[in-house]
Coordinates of C-alpha atoms in Angstrom, one line a residue:
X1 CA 18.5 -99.3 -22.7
X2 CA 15.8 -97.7 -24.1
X3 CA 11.6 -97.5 -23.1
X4 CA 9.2 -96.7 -25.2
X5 CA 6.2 -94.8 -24.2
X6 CA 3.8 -95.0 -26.6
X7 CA 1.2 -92.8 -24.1
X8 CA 1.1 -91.5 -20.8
X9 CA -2.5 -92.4 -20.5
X10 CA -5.4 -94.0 -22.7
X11 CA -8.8 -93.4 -23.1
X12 CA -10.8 -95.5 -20.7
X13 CA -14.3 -96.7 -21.5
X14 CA -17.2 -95.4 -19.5
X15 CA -17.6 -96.4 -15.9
X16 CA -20.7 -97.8 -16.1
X17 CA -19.6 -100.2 -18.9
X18 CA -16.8 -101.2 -16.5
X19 CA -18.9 -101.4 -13.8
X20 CA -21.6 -103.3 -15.8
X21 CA -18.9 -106.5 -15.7
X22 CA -18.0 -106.6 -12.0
X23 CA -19.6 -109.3 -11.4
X24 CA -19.8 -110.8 -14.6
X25 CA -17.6 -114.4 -14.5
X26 CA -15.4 -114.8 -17.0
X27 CA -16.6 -118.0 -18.4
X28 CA -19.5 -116.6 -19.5
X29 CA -17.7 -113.5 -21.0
X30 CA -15.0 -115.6 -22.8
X31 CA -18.8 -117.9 -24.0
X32 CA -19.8 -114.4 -25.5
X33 CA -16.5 -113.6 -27.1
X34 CA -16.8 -116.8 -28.8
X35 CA -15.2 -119.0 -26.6
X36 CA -11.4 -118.2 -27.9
X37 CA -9.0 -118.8 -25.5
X38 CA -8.1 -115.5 -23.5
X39 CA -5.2 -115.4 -21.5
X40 CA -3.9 -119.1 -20.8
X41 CA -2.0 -120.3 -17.7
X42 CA -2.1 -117.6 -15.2
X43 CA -3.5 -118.4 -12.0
X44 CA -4.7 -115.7 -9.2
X45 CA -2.3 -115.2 -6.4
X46 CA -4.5 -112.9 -4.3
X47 CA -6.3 -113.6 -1.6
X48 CA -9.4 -112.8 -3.2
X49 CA -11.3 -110.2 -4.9
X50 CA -12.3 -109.6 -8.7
X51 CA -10.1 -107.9 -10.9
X52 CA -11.8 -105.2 -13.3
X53 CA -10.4 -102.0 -14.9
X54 CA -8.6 -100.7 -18.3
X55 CA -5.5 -102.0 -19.4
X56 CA -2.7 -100.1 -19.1
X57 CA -0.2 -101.9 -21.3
X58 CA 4.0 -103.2 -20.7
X59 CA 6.3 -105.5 -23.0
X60 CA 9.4 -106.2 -21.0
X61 CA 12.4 -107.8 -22.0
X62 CA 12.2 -111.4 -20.1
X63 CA 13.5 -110.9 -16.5
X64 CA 13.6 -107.4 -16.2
X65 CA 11.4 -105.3 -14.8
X66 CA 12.7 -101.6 -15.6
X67 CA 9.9 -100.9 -17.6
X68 CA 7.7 -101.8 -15.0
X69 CA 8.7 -99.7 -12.8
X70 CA 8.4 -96.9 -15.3
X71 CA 4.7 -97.3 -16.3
X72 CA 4.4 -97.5 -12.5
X73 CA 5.3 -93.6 -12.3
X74 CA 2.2 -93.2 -14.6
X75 CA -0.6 -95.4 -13.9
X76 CA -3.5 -94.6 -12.0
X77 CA -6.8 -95.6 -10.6
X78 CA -8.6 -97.6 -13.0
X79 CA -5.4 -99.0 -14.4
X80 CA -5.2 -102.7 -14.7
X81 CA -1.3 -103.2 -15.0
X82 CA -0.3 -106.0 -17.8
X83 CA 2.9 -107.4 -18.7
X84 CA 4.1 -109.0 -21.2
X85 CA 7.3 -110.5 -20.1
X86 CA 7.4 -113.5 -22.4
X87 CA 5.9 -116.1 -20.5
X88 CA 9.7 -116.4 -18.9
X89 CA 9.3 -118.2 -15.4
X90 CA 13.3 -117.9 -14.5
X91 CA 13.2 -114.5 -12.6
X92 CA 10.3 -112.5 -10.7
X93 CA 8.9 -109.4 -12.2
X94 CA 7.2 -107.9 -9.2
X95 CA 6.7 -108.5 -5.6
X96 CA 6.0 -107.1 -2.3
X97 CA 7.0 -103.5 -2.7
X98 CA 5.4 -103.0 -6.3
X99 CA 2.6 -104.8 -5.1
X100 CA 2.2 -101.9 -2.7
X101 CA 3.0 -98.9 -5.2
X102 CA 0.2 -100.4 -7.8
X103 CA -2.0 -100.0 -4.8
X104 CA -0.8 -96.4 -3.5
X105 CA -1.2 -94.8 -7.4
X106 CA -5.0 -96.4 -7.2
X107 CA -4.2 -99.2 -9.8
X108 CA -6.5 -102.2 -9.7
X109 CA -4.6 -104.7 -10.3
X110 CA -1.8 -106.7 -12.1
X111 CA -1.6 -109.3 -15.0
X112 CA 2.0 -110.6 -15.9
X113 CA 2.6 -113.1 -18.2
X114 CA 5.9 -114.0 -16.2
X115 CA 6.6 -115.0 -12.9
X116 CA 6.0 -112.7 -9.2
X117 CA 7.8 -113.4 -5.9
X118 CA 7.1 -112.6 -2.2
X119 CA 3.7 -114.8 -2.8
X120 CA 3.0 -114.7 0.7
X121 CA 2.2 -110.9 0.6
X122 CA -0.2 -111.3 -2.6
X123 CA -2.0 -113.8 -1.0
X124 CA -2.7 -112.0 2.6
X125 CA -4.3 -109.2 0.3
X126 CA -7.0 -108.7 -1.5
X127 CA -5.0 -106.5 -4.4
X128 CA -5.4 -108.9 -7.5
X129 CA -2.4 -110.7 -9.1
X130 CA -2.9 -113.1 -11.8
X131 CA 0.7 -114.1 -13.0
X132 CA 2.2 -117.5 -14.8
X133 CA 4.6 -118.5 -11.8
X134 CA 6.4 -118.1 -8.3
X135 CA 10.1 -118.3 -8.2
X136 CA 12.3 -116.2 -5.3
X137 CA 14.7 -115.3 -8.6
X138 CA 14.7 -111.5 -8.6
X139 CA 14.7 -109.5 -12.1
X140 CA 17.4 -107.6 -14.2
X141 CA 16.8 -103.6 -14.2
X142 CA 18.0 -102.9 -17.8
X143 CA 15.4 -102.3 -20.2
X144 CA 14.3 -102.4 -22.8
X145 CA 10.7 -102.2 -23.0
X146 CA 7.6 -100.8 -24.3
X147 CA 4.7 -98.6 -22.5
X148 CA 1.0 -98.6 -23.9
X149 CA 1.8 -100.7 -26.8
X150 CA -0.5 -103.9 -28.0
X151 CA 0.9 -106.9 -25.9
X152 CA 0.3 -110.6 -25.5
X153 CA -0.2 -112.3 -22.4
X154 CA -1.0 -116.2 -22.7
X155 CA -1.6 -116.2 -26.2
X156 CA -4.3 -113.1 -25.4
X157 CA -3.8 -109.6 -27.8
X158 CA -4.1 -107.2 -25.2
X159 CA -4.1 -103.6 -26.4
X160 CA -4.1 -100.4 -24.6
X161 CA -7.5 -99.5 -23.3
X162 CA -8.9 -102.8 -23.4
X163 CA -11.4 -104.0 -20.4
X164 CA -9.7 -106.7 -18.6
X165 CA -11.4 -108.5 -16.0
X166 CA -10.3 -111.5 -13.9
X167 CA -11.7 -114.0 -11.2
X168 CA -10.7 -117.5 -10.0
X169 CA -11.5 -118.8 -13.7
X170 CA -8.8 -116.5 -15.0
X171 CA -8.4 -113.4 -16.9
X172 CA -10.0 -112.3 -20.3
X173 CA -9.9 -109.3 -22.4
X174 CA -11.7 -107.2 -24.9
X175 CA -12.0 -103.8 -26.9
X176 CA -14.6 -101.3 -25.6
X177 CA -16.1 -101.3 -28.8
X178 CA -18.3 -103.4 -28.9
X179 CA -18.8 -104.0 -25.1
X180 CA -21.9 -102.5 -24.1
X181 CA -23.1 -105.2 -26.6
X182 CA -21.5 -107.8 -25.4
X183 CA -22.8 -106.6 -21.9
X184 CA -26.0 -107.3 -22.6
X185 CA -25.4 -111.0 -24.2
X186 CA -23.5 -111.6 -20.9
X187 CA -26.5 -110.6 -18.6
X188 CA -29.0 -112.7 -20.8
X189 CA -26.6 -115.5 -20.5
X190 CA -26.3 -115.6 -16.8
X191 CA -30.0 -115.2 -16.6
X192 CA -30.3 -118.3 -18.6
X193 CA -27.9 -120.3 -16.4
X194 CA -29.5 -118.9 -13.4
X195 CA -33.2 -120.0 -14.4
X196 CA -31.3 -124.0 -15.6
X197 CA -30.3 -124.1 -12.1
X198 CA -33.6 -123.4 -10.8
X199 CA -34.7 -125.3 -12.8
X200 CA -32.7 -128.5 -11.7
X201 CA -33.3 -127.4 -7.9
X202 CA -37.2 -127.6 -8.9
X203 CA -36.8 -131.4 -10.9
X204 CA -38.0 -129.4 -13.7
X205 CA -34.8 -129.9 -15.9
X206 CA -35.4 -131.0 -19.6
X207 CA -31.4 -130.9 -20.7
X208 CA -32.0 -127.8 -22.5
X209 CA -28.3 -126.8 -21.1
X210 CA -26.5 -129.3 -23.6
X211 CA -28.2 -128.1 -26.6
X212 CA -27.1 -123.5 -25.9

């Protein structure tokens, strides 16, 4: 059946905005993005390691995983894999060995709003998977599906080109416009946090927390 391929590639947004989140956590993102909801119930299945990169986009049929393996002859490194395969938990859409070509084309990472299998090898590495479920079920290979198109993952619009980052909190998601903004609010936030806690440590704590 037929795939779609909206693009080959996207436009990413400048490295250094990337690498400006890397070690921003997502709660305080997802405070700065006015606390909507992001992508809801995927967990991590990696070992450990953050997750930050562009989105590189897939809407899959439930249980099948042709598409995948399409957009995995074109990603590359920067490319944060998501799929949209309808929240369906009945049959895996990637394991062991499509863990390991993500990683050989460079790709940073996956986010599948549908189930994985071969857990075991996700969580001996640090490669990051955040994905709904584990079942041993494997997928259908018949299509159809879409490449580079918006997507939604947990309730989540995901478009092409997106930042994505992820951590044991979870995974949330925004447009690069707009980000080097929301950079900034981010690093003023954790600075804020940061001198709260020292505050506590110090018994200097006036319960300013409850009132940001």
């Amino acid at each position: 059946m037929t795939i779609t391929i909206a693009a080959n590639s996207v436009p990413k947004p400048p490295a250094d905005i990337i690498e400006g989140f890397r070690n921003a956590p997502t709660s305080i993102i997802s405070d700065n993005l006015g606390r909507l909801p992001g992508a809801v119930g995927l967990k991590p299945y990696h070992r450990s390691g953050r997750l930050i990169g562009a989105a590189f986009t897939v809407r899959t049929r439930p249980g099948d995983n042709l598409t995948i393996h399409r957009a995995l002859e074109l990603v590359g490194p920067g490319d944060v894999i998501v799929v949209d395969g309808g929240g369906d938990e009945t049959r895996a859409l990637v394991g062991e060995i499509m863990k390991n070509i993500a990683q050989w084309r460079k790709a940073e990472g996956y986010v599948i709003d549908g189930a994985i299998r071969d857990v075991a090898a996700f969580a001996g590495d640090d490669f990051p998977c955040f994905a709904r479920a584990v079942i041993h079920r494997g997928p259908y290979k018949n299509g159809p599906g879409e490449i580079n198109v918006p997507v939604t993952i947990g309730g989540s619009v995901i478009s092409p080109g997106d930042i994505v980052v992820g951590d044991e909190d979870g995974v949330v998601s925004f447009p690069a416009a707009g980000a080097a903004a929301l950079l900034e609010a981010v690093r003023l936030q954790i600075k804020r946090e940061d001198d709260t806690l020292k505050a506590i440590r110090e018994g200097r704590y006036q319960g300013s927390y409850g009132k940001s």
